[in-house]
XYZ file of C-alpha atoms in Angstrom:
365
model
C 50.622 157.406 120.491
C 47.420 159.147 119.356
C 48.186 162.852 118.844
C 45.443 165.021 120.353
C 46.856 168.122 118.673
C 46.641 166.494 115.256
C 42.898 165.895 115.640
C 42.030 169.331 116.959
C 39.919 171.048 114.303
C 40.050 168.118 111.857
C 36.872 167.405 109.893
C 36.045 163.706 110.026
C 33.397 161.862 108.028
C 32.391 158.633 109.761
C 30.012 156.033 108.368
C 28.409 153.765 110.956
C 28.536 156.331 113.760
C 25.327 155.016 115.374
C 26.870 151.603 116.069
C 28.840 150.438 119.084
C 32.340 151.068 117.699
C 31.185 154.141 115.806
C 29.880 155.794 118.968
C 33.082 155.105 120.915
C 35.149 156.519 118.035
C 32.904 159.583 117.702
C 33.239 160.370 121.400
C 37.013 159.923 121.277
C 37.344 162.182 118.233
C 35.137 164.937 119.624
C 36.951 164.790 122.973
C 40.137 165.696 121.054
C 38.485 168.614 119.279
C 37.647 166.974 115.942
C 34.454 167.926 114.101
C 32.615 164.689 113.277
C 29.928 164.171 110.662
C 28.247 160.785 110.936
C 26.233 158.908 108.327
C 24.460 155.664 109.228
C 21.200 153.861 109.693
C 19.295 154.429 112.921
C 20.879 152.721 115.958
C 20.773 148.947 115.383
C 19.887 148.026 118.971
C 17.707 149.224 121.811
C 19.157 150.330 124.122
C 22.052 151.797 122.154
C 25.226 153.571 123.164
C 24.448 156.221 120.553
C 21.208 157.188 122.284
C 22.451 156.790 125.851
C 25.366 159.161 125.239
C 23.155 161.638 123.378
C 25.626 161.526 120.502
C 23.237 163.087 118.005
C 23.698 166.382 119.852
C 27.497 166.091 119.847
C 28.200 165.282 116.190
C 26.510 166.247 112.931
C 24.383 163.142 112.618
C 22.719 162.069 109.375
C 20.532 158.976 109.255
C 20.840 157.295 105.883
C 21.721 154.105 104.040
C 25.264 153.414 102.799
C 23.574 151.934 99.727
C 22.075 155.338 98.851
C 24.989 156.502 96.729
C 23.506 159.847 95.635
C 22.889 161.004 99.209
C 26.254 159.678 100.375
C 28.077 161.426 97.544
C 26.224 164.669 98.171
C 27.072 164.622 101.853
C 30.765 163.768 101.423
C 31.154 166.589 98.918
C 29.347 169.117 101.096
C 31.229 168.188 104.288
C 34.619 168.166 102.527
C 36.326 166.168 105.302
C 40.035 165.802 106.012
C 39.664 162.138 106.966
C 37.086 159.419 106.297
C 36.450 156.351 108.459
C 34.207 153.714 106.878
C 32.602 151.560 109.574
C 29.037 151.104 108.276
C 28.376 147.394 107.811
C 26.158 144.409 108.428
C 28.404 143.059 111.224
C 26.723 139.870 112.456
C 27.759 136.439 111.154
C 24.407 134.860 112.025
C 22.447 137.571 110.206
C 24.569 137.020 107.106
C 23.172 133.488 106.854
C 19.640 134.844 107.137
C 20.149 137.788 104.757
C 23.132 137.056 102.497
C 22.064 139.406 99.702
C 21.679 142.357 102.063
C 25.002 141.495 103.701
C 26.897 141.507 100.415
C 25.052 144.629 99.262
C 25.954 146.594 102.395
C 29.473 145.294 102.983
C 30.679 145.200 99.378
C 28.694 147.795 97.421
C 28.662 150.006 100.511
C 32.464 150.065 100.343
C 32.309 150.869 96.632
C 29.886 153.706 97.366
C 32.023 155.452 99.995
C 35.202 155.146 97.932
C 33.403 156.366 94.818
C 31.963 159.274 96.812
C 35.463 160.208 97.978
C 36.811 159.954 94.422
C 34.003 162.178 93.145
C 34.693 164.725 95.890
C 38.422 164.734 95.113
C 37.772 165.455 91.429
C 35.865 168.532 92.616
C 38.811 169.725 94.707
C 38.026 168.160 98.098
C 40.750 168.320 100.743
C 40.203 164.720 101.940
C 43.592 163.064 102.416
C 42.985 159.806 104.274
C 40.449 156.977 104.176
C 40.388 154.049 106.616
C 38.106 151.145 105.701
C 37.382 149.046 108.787
C 36.896 145.365 107.928
C 37.516 142.368 110.200
C 39.920 139.585 111.155
C 37.423 137.200 109.554
C 38.443 138.392 106.075
C 41.256 135.821 106.070
C 40.969 132.315 104.679
C 40.795 130.631 108.077
C 42.833 127.439 108.420
C 42.535 127.252 112.237
C 46.263 127.844 112.628
C 47.824 128.182 116.077
C 49.617 131.316 114.950
C 48.374 134.676 113.751
C 47.508 135.695 110.228
C 49.652 138.359 108.603
C 48.340 141.030 106.272
C 49.699 139.200 103.202
C 47.853 135.943 103.959
C 45.150 134.838 101.473
C 41.720 136.395 101.906
C 38.680 134.166 102.126
C 35.693 133.475 104.296
C 33.127 130.695 104.071
C 30.140 132.405 105.664
C 28.530 135.361 103.841
C 29.739 137.914 106.401
C 33.399 136.861 106.221
C 33.287 136.565 102.445
C 31.702 140.006 102.122
C 34.480 141.539 104.218
C 37.130 139.800 102.124
C 35.418 141.339 99.096
C 35.491 144.738 100.821
C 39.259 144.341 101.148
C 39.528 143.568 97.432
C 37.430 146.620 96.581
C 39.677 148.781 98.747
C 42.797 147.488 97.028
C 41.214 147.955 93.606
C 40.329 151.603 94.264
C 43.751 152.195 95.786
C 45.520 150.837 92.705
C 43.089 152.223 90.111
C 42.188 155.688 91.412
C 44.338 156.556 94.458
C 47.777 155.232 93.501
C 51.154 156.983 93.608
C 50.778 160.672 92.969
C 47.294 160.815 94.483
C 46.818 163.118 97.448
C 44.427 160.581 98.992
C 45.820 157.540 100.840
C 43.520 154.582 101.511
C 44.093 151.776 104.006
C 42.108 148.925 105.527
C 42.081 147.938 109.191
C 41.414 144.395 110.374
C 40.301 143.657 113.932
C 37.742 141.412 115.559
C 36.055 140.251 118.766
C 35.967 143.802 120.048
C 34.417 144.149 123.503
C 33.458 147.090 125.688
C 30.718 148.828 127.601
C 27.584 149.729 125.688
C 27.495 146.858 123.210
C 24.046 145.285 122.876
C 24.696 143.539 119.570
C 22.687 140.329 119.164
C 24.540 137.020 118.999
C 27.786 138.445 120.388
C 29.117 136.712 123.472
C 29.825 139.560 125.903
C 26.570 141.463 125.236
C 24.566 138.281 125.699
C 26.418 137.475 128.922
C 25.817 140.956 130.296
C 22.150 140.752 129.371
C 21.901 137.490 131.298
C 23.749 138.961 134.271
C 21.543 142.045 134.352
C 18.385 139.921 134.136
C 19.753 137.101 136.337
C 19.117 134.534 133.598
C 21.249 131.549 132.482
C 24.067 132.273 130.018
C 23.843 130.211 126.832
C 27.136 129.260 125.117
C 27.477 127.910 121.589
C 31.167 126.976 121.458
C 32.807 127.195 124.907
C 36.124 125.812 123.649
C 36.500 128.193 120.713
C 39.492 130.541 120.992
C 38.936 134.210 120.175
C 41.246 137.276 120.056
C 39.554 139.435 122.704
C 40.338 143.149 122.854
C 38.727 146.246 124.335
C 37.131 148.516 121.741
C 39.676 151.270 122.475
C 42.530 149.042 121.285
C 41.629 148.851 117.582
C 40.224 152.399 117.642
C 43.625 153.686 118.736
C 45.079 151.805 115.776
C 42.588 153.371 113.375
C 43.457 156.833 114.686
C 47.202 156.254 114.415
C 46.775 154.880 110.911
C 44.672 157.857 109.815
C 47.301 160.253 111.168
C 50.028 158.491 109.164
C 47.917 158.412 106.004
C 47.189 162.117 106.336
C 50.746 163.229 107.041
C 52.846 160.710 105.101
C 50.498 159.472 102.395
C 50.908 156.400 100.247
C 53.599 154.740 102.381
C 50.872 153.637 104.789
C 48.198 152.886 102.184
C 48.072 149.176 103.013
C 46.158 146.627 105.073
C 46.822 146.588 108.831
C 46.051 144.157 111.660
C 45.026 145.337 115.133
C 44.623 142.489 117.587
C 45.517 141.485 121.155
C 48.673 139.757 122.303
C 48.523 135.976 122.035
C 48.112 135.485 125.786
C 44.780 137.312 125.535
C 43.450 134.866 122.951
C 41.317 132.803 125.319
C 38.613 130.174 125.167
C 35.027 131.411 125.263
C 34.256 129.442 128.426
C 37.246 130.928 130.269
C 36.183 134.475 129.426
C 32.590 133.871 130.494
C 33.608 132.383 133.847
C 35.879 135.334 134.585
C 33.151 137.819 133.617
C 30.764 136.125 136.064
C 33.385 136.335 138.815
C 33.948 140.044 138.218
C 30.194 140.657 138.215
C 30.031 139.191 141.709
C 26.937 137.051 141.395
C 26.727 133.438 140.244
C 24.681 132.776 137.108
C 24.231 129.281 135.585
C 25.903 128.567 132.242
C 24.301 126.246 129.685
C 25.901 124.829 126.543
C 24.039 124.350 123.271
C 24.412 120.837 121.894
C 24.274 122.000 118.282
C 25.031 125.201 116.416
C 22.714 126.952 114.000
C 25.601 127.869 111.690
C 29.288 127.183 111.220
C 31.834 129.137 113.256
C 35.631 128.923 113.322
C 37.296 127.320 116.341
C 40.491 129.362 116.238
C 41.457 132.749 114.795
C 44.382 134.982 115.725
C 46.160 137.960 114.159
C 49.847 138.736 113.787
C 50.164 142.471 114.495
C 53.930 142.746 114.057
C 53.591 145.250 111.223
C 51.365 147.620 113.208
C 53.644 147.379 116.228
C 56.751 148.050 114.181
C 55.624 150.676 111.664
C 52.804 152.439 113.523
C 54.251 152.078 117.044
C 50.882 150.639 118.030
C 50.496 147.946 120.666
C 47.778 146.621 122.989
C 47.484 148.550 126.234
C 44.696 146.887 128.232
C 44.902 143.179 128.993
C 41.828 140.988 128.688
C 41.538 140.972 132.482
C 41.529 144.764 132.653
C 39.147 144.994 129.699
C 36.624 142.729 131.425
C 36.993 144.802 134.590
C 36.263 148.002 132.645
C 33.235 146.413 130.974
C 31.759 145.355 134.300
C 32.457 148.820 135.725
C 30.730 150.472 132.740
C 27.735 148.132 132.911
C 27.267 148.703 136.649
C 26.963 152.442 135.916
C 24.328 151.661 133.309
C 22.550 149.265 135.695
C 22.221 152.001 138.295
C 21.111 154.588 135.720
C 24.312 156.582 135.981
C 25.862 158.863 133.364
C 27.143 156.432 130.727
C 28.534 159.201 128.548
C 30.652 160.343 131.473
C 31.963 156.845 132.207
C 32.676 156.278 128.492
C 34.706 159.484 128.240
C 36.437 158.651 131.517
C 37.551 155.281 130.178
C 38.843 156.956 127.010
C 40.823 159.377 129.164
C 42.193 156.538 131.315
C 43.244 154.660 128.199
C 45.093 157.667 126.760
C 46.894 158.229 130.064
C 47.971 154.585 130.029
C 49.342 155.044 126.495
C 51.405 158.023 127.686
C 52.630 156.061 130.686
C 53.696 153.089 128.566
C 55.434 155.346 126.060
C 57.435 157.144 128.751
C 58.522 153.790 130.192
C 59.625 152.593 126.744
C 61.677 155.747 126.297
C-alpha cells in the first residue's frame, strides 16, 4: 500500500500538475506531507480542477512549456527533487489528428527534455533517485485482442497520439539503458494506464466529461462508438500505482526500472453505452442519448491491459469497482453543481480510497 511516512518531507517535481490527473496527484502528495513543485502550461480547460482546488497556493507552481528545455533544466536543478513524475503531455487523440507536429513535439521531445534535465542535474550532484514517466495503454500495437496486453508486447499506435506515446516509451528505455543503467543512482520507469475517470475532469472529447456536461446542462449525450470496450478506472487507481512504483524505485533502484501496467480488472472493461446508461441512472434524471453515424477519426474497438506484473511485484491492485467509481464521480459533480467545496470532496475521496486500501490489505493478511 502507499506509505504515507515515505512521502512525508519528500521533494517531488511534477510536470503536468495543472491537468486533471496532475491535480489529483498533487493533492494526494501534499496531503501526505510531500513538497510538490509543479511545471506545466496553464490549465487546459475552464473550469479546471487546478483552479477550483486553489492548487497554485498549495504547491510551488510554475507555468511553462515542457518544450522549453533551458527553463525546465534550470528548475529541476534548483529544486533538486527526490522524485520526478512526468505527466505533461498532449493527451487527446482527436487533437493529435489536428496538430500532429505539436503532439509529437510535446509527447516525444518533452520526454527527452525532462530526462535530459534530470541527467544534467545528476551530473551536478542532484539527489534525485526516481523518475516515473506516465504514458498510456494506447502505446501498444493494438490488435483488438480479447485479452490484456503485457508490458513486453510490441509498441505501436496508428494515430499520432498513440504513436507519440509509444515513442515516449522508446525514449524512456533509451535513456535508461544509455545514461541510467546499472550502477546509476537514478531509476527510471514508465507507467501505462488509460481511460482514467474521476471528478473534476473537463477534458474535451472524453466520454465521462462530455456526459457530465450534458447532464449538468440537461442536453442530449452524443456517443461516437457505443459498443467500444474500454478499461475504465478511477483516477486514484493508477495514481496509487505511480506512487507505489516511485517508492520502489527510490528505495530499491534498478530492479523496478521497467515498464508497468495499471488497469482495471477485466470485469470493469465495459462497453461505452453500458457505462453511459449507468451514469445517467446514478445522476437520477433521464437525458436522451444520440449516436453519431460516422466518426471523425479512427478509434480502437477493444483495448485491455494485463496487470499481473504490477499485482505480483508491486502488490498493487484495483480497489474501486467501476460501479463505485461512477458513484464517486456523480457525488463529486453534485458538490460542484451546488457550488460546494470541491477541494474538500477531492481530499475526502483520497482519504476514503486510502482507508479502503488499508482495509483490503488487512483482509488479505
